[in-house]
Short mmCIF file of C-alpha atoms and ligand atoms in Angstrom, two decimals:
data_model
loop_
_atom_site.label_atom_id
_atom_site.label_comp_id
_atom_site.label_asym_id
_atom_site.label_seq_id
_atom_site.Cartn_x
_atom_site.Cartn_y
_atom_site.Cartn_z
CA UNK Z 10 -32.17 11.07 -2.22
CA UNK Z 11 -29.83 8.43 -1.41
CA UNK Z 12 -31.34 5.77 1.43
CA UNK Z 13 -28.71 6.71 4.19
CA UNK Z 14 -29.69 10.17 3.52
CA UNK Z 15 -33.20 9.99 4.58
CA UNK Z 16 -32.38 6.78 7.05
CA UNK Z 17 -29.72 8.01 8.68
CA UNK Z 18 -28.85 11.82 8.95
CA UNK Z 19 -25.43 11.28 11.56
CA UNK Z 20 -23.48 9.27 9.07
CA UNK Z 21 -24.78 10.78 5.91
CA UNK Z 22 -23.73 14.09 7.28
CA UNK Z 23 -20.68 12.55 7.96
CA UNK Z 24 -19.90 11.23 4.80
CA UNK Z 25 -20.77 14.54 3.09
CA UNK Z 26 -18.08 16.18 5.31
CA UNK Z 27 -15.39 13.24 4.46
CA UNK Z 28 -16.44 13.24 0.70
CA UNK Z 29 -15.45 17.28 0.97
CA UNK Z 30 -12.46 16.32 2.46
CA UNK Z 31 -11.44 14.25 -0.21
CA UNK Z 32 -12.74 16.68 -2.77
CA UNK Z 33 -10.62 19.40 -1.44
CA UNK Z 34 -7.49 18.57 -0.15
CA UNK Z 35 -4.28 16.67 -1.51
CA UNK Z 36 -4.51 13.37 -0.24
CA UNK Z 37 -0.84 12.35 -1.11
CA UNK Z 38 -0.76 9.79 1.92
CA UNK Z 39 1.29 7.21 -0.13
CA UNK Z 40 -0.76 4.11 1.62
CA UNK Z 41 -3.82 5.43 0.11
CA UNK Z 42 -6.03 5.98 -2.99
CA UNK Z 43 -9.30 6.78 -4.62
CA UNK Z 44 -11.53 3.51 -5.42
CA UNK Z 45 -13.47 3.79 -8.55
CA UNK Z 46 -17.37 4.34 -8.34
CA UNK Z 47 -17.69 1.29 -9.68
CA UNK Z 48 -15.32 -0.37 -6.71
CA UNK Z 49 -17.57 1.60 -4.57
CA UNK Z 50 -20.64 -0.03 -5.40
CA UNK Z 51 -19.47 -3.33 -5.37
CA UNK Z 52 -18.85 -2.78 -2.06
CA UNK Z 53 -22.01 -1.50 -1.38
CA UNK Z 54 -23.91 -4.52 -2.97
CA UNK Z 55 -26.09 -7.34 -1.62
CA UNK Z 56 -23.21 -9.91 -1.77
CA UNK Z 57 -22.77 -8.48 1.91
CA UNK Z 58 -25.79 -10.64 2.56
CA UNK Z 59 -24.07 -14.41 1.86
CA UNK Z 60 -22.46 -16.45 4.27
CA UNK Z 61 -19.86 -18.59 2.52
CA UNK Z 62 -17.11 -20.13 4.74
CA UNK Z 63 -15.09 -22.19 3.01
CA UNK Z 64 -13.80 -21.77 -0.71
CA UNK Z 65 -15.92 -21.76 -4.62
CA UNK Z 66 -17.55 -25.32 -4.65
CA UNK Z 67 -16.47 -26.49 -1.16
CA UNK Z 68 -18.44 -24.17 1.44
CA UNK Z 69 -20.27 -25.17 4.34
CA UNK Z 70 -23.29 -23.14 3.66
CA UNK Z 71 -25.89 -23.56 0.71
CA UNK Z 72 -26.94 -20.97 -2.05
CA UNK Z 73 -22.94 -20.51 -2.95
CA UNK Z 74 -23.33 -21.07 -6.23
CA UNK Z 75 -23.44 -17.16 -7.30
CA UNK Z 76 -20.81 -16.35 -5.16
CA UNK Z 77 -18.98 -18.96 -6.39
CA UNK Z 78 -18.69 -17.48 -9.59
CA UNK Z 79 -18.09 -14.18 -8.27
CA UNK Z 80 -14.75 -15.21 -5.97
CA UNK Z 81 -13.57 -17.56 -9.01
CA UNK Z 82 -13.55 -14.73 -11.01
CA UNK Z 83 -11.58 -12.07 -8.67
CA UNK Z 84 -9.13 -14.85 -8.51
CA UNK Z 85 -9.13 -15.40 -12.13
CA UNK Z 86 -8.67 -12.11 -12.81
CA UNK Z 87 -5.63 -11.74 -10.53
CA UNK Z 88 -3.70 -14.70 -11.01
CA UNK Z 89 -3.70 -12.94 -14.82
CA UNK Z 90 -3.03 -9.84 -13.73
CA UNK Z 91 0.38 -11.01 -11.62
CA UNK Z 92 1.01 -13.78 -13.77
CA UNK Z 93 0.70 -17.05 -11.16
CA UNK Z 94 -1.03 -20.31 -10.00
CA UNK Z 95 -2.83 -19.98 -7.39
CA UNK Z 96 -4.59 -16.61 -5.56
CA UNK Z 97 -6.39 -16.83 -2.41
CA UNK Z 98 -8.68 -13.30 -2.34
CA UNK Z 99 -10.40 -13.83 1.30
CA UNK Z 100 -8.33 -11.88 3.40
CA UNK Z 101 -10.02 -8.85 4.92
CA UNK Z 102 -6.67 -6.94 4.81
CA UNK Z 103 -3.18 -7.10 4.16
CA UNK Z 104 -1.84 -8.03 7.36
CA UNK Z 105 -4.09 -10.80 7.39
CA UNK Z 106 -3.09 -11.97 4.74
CA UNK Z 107 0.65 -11.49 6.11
CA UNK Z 108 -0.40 -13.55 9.24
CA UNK Z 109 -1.62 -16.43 6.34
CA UNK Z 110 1.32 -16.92 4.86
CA UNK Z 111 2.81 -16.84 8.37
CA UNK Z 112 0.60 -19.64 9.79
CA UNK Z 113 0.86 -21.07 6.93
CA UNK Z 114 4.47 -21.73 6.58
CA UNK Z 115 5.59 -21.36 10.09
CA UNK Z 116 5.52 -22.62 13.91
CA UNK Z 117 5.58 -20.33 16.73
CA UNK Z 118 9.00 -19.35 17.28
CA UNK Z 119 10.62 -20.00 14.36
CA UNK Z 120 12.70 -17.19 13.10
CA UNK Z 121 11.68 -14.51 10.42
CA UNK Z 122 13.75 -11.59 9.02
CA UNK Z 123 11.76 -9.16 7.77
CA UNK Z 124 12.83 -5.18 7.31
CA UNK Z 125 13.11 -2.42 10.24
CA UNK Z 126 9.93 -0.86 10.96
CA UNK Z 127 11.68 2.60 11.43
CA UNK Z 128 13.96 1.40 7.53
CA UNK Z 129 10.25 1.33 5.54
CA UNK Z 130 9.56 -2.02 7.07
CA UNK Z 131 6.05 -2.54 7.93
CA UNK Z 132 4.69 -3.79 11.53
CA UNK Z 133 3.60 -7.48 10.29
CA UNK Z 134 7.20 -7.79 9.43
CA UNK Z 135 7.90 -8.94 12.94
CA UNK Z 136 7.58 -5.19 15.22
CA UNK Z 137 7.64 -6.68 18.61
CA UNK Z 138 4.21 -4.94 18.98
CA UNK Z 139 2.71 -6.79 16.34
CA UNK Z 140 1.55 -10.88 16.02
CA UNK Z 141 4.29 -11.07 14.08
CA UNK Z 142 7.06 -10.11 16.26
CA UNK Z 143 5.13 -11.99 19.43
CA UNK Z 144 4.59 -15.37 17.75
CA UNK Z 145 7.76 -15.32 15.98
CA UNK Z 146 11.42 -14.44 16.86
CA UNK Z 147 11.88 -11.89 14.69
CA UNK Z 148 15.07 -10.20 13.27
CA UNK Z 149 15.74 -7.12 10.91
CA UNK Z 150 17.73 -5.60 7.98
CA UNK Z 151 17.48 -1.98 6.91
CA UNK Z 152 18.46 0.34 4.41
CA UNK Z 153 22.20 2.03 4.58
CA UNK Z 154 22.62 5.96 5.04
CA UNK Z 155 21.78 6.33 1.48
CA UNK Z 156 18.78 4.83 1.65
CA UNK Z 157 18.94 1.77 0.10
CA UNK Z 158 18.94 -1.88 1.20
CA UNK Z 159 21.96 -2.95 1.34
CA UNK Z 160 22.04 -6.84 -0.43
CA UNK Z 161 25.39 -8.15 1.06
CA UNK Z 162 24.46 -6.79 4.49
CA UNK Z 163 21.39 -8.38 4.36
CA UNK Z 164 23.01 -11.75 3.03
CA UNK Z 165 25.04 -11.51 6.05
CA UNK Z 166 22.31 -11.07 8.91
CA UNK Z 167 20.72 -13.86 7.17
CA UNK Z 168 23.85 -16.30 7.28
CA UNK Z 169 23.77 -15.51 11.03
CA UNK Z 170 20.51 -15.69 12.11
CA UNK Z 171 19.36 -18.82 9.42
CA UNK Z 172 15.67 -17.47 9.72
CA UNK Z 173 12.92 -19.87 8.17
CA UNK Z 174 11.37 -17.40 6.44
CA UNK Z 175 12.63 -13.89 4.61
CA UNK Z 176 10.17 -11.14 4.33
CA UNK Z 177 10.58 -8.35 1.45
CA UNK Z 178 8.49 -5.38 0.46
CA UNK Z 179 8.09 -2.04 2.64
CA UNK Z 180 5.70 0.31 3.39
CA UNK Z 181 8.11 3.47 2.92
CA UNK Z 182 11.10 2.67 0.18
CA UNK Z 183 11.40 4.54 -2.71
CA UNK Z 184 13.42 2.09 -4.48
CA UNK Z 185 12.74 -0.88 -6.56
CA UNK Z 186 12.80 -4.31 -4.10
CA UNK Z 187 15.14 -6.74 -5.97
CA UNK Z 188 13.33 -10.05 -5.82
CA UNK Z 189 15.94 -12.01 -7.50
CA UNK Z 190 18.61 -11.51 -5.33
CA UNK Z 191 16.44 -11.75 -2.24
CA UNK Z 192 16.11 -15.48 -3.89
CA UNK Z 193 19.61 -16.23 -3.89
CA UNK Z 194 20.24 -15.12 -0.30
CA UNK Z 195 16.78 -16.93 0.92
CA UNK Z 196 18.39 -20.11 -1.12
CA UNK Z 197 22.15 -19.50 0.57
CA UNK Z 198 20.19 -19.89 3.77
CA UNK Z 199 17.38 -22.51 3.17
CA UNK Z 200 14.33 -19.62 3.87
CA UNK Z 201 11.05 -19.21 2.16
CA UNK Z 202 11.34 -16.28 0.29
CA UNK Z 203 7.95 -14.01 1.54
CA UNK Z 204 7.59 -10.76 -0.74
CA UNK Z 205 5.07 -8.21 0.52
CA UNK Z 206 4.20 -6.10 -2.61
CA UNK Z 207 1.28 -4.11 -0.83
CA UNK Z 208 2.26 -0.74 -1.67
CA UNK Z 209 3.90 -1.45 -5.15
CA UNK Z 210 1.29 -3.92 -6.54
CA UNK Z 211 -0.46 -1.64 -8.99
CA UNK Z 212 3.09 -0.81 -10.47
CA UNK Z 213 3.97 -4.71 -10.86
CA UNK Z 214 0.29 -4.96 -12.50
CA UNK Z 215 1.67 -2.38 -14.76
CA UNK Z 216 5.09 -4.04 -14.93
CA UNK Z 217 5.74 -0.52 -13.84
CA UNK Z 218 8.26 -2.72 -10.91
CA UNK Z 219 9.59 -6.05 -11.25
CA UNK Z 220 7.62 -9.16 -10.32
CA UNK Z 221 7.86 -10.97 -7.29
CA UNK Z 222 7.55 -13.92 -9.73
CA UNK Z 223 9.23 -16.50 -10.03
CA UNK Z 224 11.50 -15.55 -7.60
CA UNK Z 225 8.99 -15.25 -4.41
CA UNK Z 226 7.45 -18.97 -2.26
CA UNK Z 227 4.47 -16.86 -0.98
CA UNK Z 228 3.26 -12.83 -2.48
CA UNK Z 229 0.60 -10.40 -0.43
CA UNK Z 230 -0.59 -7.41 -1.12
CA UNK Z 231 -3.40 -4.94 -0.36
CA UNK Z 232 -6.38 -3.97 -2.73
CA UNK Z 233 -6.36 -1.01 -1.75
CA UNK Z 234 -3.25 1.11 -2.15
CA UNK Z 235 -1.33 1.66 -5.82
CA UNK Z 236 -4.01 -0.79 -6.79
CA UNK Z 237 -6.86 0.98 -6.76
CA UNK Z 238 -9.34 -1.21 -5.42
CA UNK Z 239 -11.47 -1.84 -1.93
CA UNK Z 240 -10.07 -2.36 1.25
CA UNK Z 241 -8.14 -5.60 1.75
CA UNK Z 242 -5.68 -8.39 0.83
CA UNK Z 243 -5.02 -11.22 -0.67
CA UNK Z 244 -2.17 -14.08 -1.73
CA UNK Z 245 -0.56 -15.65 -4.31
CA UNK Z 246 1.56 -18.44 -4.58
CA UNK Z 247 3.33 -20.78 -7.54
CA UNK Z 248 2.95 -23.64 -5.52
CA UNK Z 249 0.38 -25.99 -5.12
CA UNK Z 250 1.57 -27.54 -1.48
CA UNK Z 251 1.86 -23.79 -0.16
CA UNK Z 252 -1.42 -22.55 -1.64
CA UNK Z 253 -3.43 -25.18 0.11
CA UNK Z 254 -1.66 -24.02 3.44
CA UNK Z 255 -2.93 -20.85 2.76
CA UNK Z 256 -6.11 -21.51 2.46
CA UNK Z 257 -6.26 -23.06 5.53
CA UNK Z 258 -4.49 -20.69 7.39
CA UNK Z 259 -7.27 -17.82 6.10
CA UNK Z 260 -10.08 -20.27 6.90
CA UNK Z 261 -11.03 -21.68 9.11
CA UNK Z 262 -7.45 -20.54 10.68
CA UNK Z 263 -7.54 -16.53 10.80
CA UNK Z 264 -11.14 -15.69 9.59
CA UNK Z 265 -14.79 -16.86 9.02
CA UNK Z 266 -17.23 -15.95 6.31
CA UNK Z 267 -15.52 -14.16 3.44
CA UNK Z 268 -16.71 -10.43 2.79
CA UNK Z 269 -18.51 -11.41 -0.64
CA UNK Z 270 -19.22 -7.98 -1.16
CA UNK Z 271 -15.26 -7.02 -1.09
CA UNK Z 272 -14.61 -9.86 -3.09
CA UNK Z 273 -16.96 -8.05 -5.67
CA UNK Z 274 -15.23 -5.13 -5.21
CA UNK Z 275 -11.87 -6.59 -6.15
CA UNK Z 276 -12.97 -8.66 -9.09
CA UNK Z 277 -14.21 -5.20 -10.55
CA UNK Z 278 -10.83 -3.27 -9.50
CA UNK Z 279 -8.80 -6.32 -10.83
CA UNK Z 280 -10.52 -5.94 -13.93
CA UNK Z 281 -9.63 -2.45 -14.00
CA UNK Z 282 -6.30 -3.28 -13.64
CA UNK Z 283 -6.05 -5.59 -16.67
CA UNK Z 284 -7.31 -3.07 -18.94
CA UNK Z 285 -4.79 -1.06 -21.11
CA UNK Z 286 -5.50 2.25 -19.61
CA UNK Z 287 -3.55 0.69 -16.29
CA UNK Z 288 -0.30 0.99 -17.64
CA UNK Z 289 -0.64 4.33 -18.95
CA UNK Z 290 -1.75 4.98 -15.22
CA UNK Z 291 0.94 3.01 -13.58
CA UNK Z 292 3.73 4.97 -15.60
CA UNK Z 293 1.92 8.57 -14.91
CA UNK Z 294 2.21 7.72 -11.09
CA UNK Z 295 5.85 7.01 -11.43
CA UNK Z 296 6.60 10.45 -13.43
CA UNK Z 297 4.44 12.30 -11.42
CA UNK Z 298 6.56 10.61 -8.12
CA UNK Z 299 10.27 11.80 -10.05
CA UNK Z 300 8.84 15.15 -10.48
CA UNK Z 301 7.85 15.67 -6.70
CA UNK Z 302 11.60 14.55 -6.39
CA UNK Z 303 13.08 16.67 -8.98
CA UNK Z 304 11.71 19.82 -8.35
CA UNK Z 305 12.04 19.25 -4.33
CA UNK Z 306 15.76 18.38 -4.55
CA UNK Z 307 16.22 21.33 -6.73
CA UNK Z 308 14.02 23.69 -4.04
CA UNK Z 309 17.42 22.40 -1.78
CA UNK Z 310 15.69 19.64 0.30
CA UNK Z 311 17.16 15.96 0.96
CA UNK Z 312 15.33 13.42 -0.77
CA UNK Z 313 16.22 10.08 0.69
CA UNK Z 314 18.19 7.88 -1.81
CA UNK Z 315 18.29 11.17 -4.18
CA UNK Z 316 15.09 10.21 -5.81
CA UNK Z 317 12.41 7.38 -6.52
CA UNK Z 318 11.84 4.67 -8.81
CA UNK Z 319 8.31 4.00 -7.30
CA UNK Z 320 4.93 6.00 -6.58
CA UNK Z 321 6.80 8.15 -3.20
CA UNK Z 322 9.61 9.84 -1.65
CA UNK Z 323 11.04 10.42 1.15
CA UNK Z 324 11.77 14.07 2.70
CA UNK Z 325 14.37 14.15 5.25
CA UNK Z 326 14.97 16.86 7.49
CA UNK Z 327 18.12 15.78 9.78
CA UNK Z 328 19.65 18.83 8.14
CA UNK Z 329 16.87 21.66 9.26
CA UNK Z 330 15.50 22.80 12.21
CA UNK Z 331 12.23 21.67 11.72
CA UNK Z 332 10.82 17.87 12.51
CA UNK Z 333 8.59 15.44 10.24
CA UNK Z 334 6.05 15.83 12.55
CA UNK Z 335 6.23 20.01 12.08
CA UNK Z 336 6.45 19.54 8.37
CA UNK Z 337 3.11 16.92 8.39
CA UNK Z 338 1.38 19.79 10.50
CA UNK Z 339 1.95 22.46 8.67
CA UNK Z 340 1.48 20.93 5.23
CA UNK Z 341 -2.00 19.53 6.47
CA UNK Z 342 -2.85 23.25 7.34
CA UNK Z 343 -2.40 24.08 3.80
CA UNK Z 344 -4.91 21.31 2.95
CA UNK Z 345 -1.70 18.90 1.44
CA UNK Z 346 -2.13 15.58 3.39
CA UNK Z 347 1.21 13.33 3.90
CA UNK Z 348 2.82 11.71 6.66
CA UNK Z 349 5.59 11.66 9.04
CA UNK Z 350 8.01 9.18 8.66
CA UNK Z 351 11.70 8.02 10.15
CA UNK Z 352 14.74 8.66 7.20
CA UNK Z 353 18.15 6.39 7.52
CA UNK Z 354 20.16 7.95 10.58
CA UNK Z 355 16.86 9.10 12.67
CA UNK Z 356 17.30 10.87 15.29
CA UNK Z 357 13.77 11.69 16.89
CA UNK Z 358 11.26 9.62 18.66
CA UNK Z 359 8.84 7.78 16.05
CA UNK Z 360 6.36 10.16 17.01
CA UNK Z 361 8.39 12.96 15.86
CA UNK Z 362 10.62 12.22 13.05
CA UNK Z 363 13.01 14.16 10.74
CA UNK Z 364 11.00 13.03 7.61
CA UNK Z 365 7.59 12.98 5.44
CA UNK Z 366 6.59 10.51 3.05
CA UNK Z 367 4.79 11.94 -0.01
CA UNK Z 368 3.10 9.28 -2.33
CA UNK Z 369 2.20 10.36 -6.28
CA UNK Z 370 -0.97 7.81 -6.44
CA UNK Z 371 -4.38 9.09 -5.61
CA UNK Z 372 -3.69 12.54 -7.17
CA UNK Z 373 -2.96 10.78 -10.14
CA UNK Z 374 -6.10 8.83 -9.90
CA UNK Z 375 -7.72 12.48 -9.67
CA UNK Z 376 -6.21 13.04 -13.46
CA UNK Z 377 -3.32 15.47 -12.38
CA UNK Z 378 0.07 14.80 -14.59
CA UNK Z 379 3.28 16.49 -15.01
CA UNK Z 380 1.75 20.60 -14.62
CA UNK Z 381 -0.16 19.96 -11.60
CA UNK Z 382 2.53 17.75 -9.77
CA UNK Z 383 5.26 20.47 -10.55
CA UNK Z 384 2.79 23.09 -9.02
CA UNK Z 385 2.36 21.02 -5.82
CA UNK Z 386 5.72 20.47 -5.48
CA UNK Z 387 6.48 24.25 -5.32
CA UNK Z 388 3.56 24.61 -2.70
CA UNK Z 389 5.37 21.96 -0.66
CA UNK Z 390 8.69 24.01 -0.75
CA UNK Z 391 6.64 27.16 0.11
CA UNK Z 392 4.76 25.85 3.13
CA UNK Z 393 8.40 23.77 4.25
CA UNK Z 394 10.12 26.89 3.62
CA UNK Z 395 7.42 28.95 5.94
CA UNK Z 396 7.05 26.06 8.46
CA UNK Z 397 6.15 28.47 10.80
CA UNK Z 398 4.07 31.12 8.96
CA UNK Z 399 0.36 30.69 8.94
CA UNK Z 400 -0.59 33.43 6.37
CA UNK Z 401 1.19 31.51 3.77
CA UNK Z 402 0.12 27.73 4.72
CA UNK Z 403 -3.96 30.03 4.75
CA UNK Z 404 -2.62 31.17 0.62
CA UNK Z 405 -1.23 27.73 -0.56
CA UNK Z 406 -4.94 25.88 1.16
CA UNK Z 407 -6.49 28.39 -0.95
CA UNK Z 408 -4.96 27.51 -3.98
CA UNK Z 409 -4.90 23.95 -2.87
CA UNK Z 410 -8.61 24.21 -3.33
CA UNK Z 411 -8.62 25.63 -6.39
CA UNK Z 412 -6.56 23.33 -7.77
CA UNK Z 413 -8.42 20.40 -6.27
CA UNK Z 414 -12.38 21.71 -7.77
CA UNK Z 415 -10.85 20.86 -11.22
CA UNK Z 416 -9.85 16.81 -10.51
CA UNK Z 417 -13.57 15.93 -8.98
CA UNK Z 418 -13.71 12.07 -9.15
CA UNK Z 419 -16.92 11.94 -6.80
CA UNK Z 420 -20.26 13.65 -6.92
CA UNK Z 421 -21.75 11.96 -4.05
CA UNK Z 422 -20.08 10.01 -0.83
CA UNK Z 423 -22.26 7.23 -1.70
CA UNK Z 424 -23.14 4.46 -4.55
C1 PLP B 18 -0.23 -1.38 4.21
C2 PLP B 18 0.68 -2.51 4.37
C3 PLP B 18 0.26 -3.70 4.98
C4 PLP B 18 -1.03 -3.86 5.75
O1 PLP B 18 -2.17 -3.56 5.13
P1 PLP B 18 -3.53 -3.33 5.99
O2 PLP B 18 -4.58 -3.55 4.97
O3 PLP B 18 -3.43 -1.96 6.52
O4 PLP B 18 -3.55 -4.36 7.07
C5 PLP B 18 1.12 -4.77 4.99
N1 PLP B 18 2.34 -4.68 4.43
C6 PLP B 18 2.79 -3.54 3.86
C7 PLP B 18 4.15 -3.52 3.28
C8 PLP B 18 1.99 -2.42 3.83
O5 PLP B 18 2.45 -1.29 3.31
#
């Protein structure tokens, strides 16, 4: 019996429920993923216990010299993995580690242009709600009514506004991010060139997408999305000037102690990532995304930008009588799991929407290839083409579940 199972009934039971959950459903949420067990119990282990502010072999608290090792070799391993200098692996998540490379580079009010939330943008990219947006002015570029970014738009807004800093990378963008010519126009304009890669990292691991590198000044991500790992961020940079910034814009100027047993975590997922099995992986998430948007275009729905070149798509539903937020309903009551999310030419509230986002990653962490993606792509048309009939969302849960008993990845909620 596992310790929180005879210590502490409440949130074993919960985790039991939650590890169902998981077990059961489609979790194609294209944020999230399924951490190996081994991620698991790296998070789970006693490096919890260790204070150590400060960075390997210049803390302010004895008995570092374990987790010294440890945190040199998560950054090790990642500086390998994305091909750079420098990696700072301390921040908790990734928009702390987008507020890093903010404080780092920036002074309050100094202009950033970053893309629209409600274009695949992502909050920390200046939304007036966020830090971002409050300590910064912040400006925006978006996609056109295809869907894409549009470069020489983008060039343009920059030319005006003559931000300090460009932001790139988006939380909902099907398409691969051209780094290089983000360059030129952050060069045209005299800008740092920022590019947020947290939902595409474990494709550039792969070099499944393009590489930020050489092109980008400063690079976050997230551990925990395409890549597979624990729950949090961290930073790279080519240059030496910037990279000691960062680290004092993590600590002391964002965060204290570093969560050792994270850092664990991520050494053990970046070492996952480096292995050979990755890119076969990385490439299976990509086919598994083009076959969620070939078989749903040919079922007659829009698929934003006409298809993907990443792990998700985009649903939009400006031409049917049904919202995102109907679609995301009724899909979750046939046990598939997505999102609603704004498409180019919105017009509902953000809590509403005319679109979904589906993302190909954690069922292909489950094992599930080019069969099992065409078969949930056909239950998506059925439940979007029944939107309002609950005997047939009740059919496709059932053979949701079926589906789902043969890709177990867990046999216990905890490590
Ligand atoms: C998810 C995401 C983040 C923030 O990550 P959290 O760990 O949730 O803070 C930042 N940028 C982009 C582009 C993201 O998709």
């Amino acid at each position: 019996m596992s310790f929180l199972a005879k210590n502490d009934a409440a949130v074993y039971e919960l985790a039991k429920q939650e590890l169902e959950r998981q077990s059961y459903n489609l979790e194609m949420i294209a944020s999230e993923n399924f951490a190996s067990p081994s991620v698991i119990e790296a998070m789970g282990s006693i490096f919890t216990n260790k204070y150590a502010e400060g960075y390997p072999s210049k803390r302010y608290y004895g008995g570092c010299e374990i987790v010294d090792k440890l945190e040199q070799l998560a950054i090790d391993r990642v500086k390998e993995l994305f091909g750079c200098k420098f990696a700072n692996v301390q921040p908790n998540s990734g928009s702390q580690a987008n507020q890093g490379v903010y404080q780092a580079l920036l002074n309050p009010y100094d202009k950033i242009l970053g893309m629209d939330l409600s274009h695949g943008g992502h909050l920390t990219h200046g939304a007036k709600v966020s830090s971002s947006g409050k300590t910064y002015q912040s400006f925006f570029y978006g996609v056109n009514l295809n869907g894409r970014i549009d470069y020489d738009r983008v060039r343009d807004i920059a030319k005006i506004v003559q931000p300090k800093l460009i932001v790139c990378g988006a939380s909902a963008y099907p398409r691969e991010i051209e780094f290089k010519t983000f360059r030129q126009i952050a060069d045209e304009v005299g800008a740092y060139l920022f590019a947020d890669i947290a939902h595409i990292a474990g494709l550039v691991a792969a070099n499944e997408h393009q590489n930020p590198f050489p092109h980008a000044h400063a690079v976050t991500s997230t551990t925990h999305k395409t890549l597979r790992g624990p729950r949090g961020g961290f930073i790279l940079t080519n240059d030496e000037e910037i990279s000691k910034k960062i680290n004092s814009a993590i600590f002391p100027g964002i965060q204290g102690g570093p969560l050792e047993n994270i850092i664990a975590a991520k050494a053990v997922g970046f070492g996952e990532n480096l292995k050979p099995e990755w890119k076969t992986y990385a490439k299976q998430v990509k086919i598994n995304a083009k076959i969620l948007a070939d078989v749903l275009s040919k079922e007659g729905f829009d698929v934003v930008s006409g298809g993907t070149d990443n792990h998700l798509i985009l649903l939009s539903f400006l031409n049917r009588d049904f919202s995102g937020k109907d679609a995301d309903h009724a899909l979750e009551n046939a046990g598939i799991t997505v999102n609603k999310n704004t498409v180019p030419g919105e017009t509902r509230s953000p809590f509403v929407t005319s679109g979904i986002r589906i993302g190909s990653a954690a069922l292909t962490s489950r094992g599930m290839k080019d069969k099992e993606f065409t078969f949930i792509a056909q239950k998506i048309a059925e439940v979007l083409n029944n939107i309002n009939d609950a005997n047939i969302h009740a059919k496709v849960r059932k053979e949701v579940k079926e589906l789902s008993s043969n890709f177990i990845i867990y046999d216990k909620p905890t490590y």
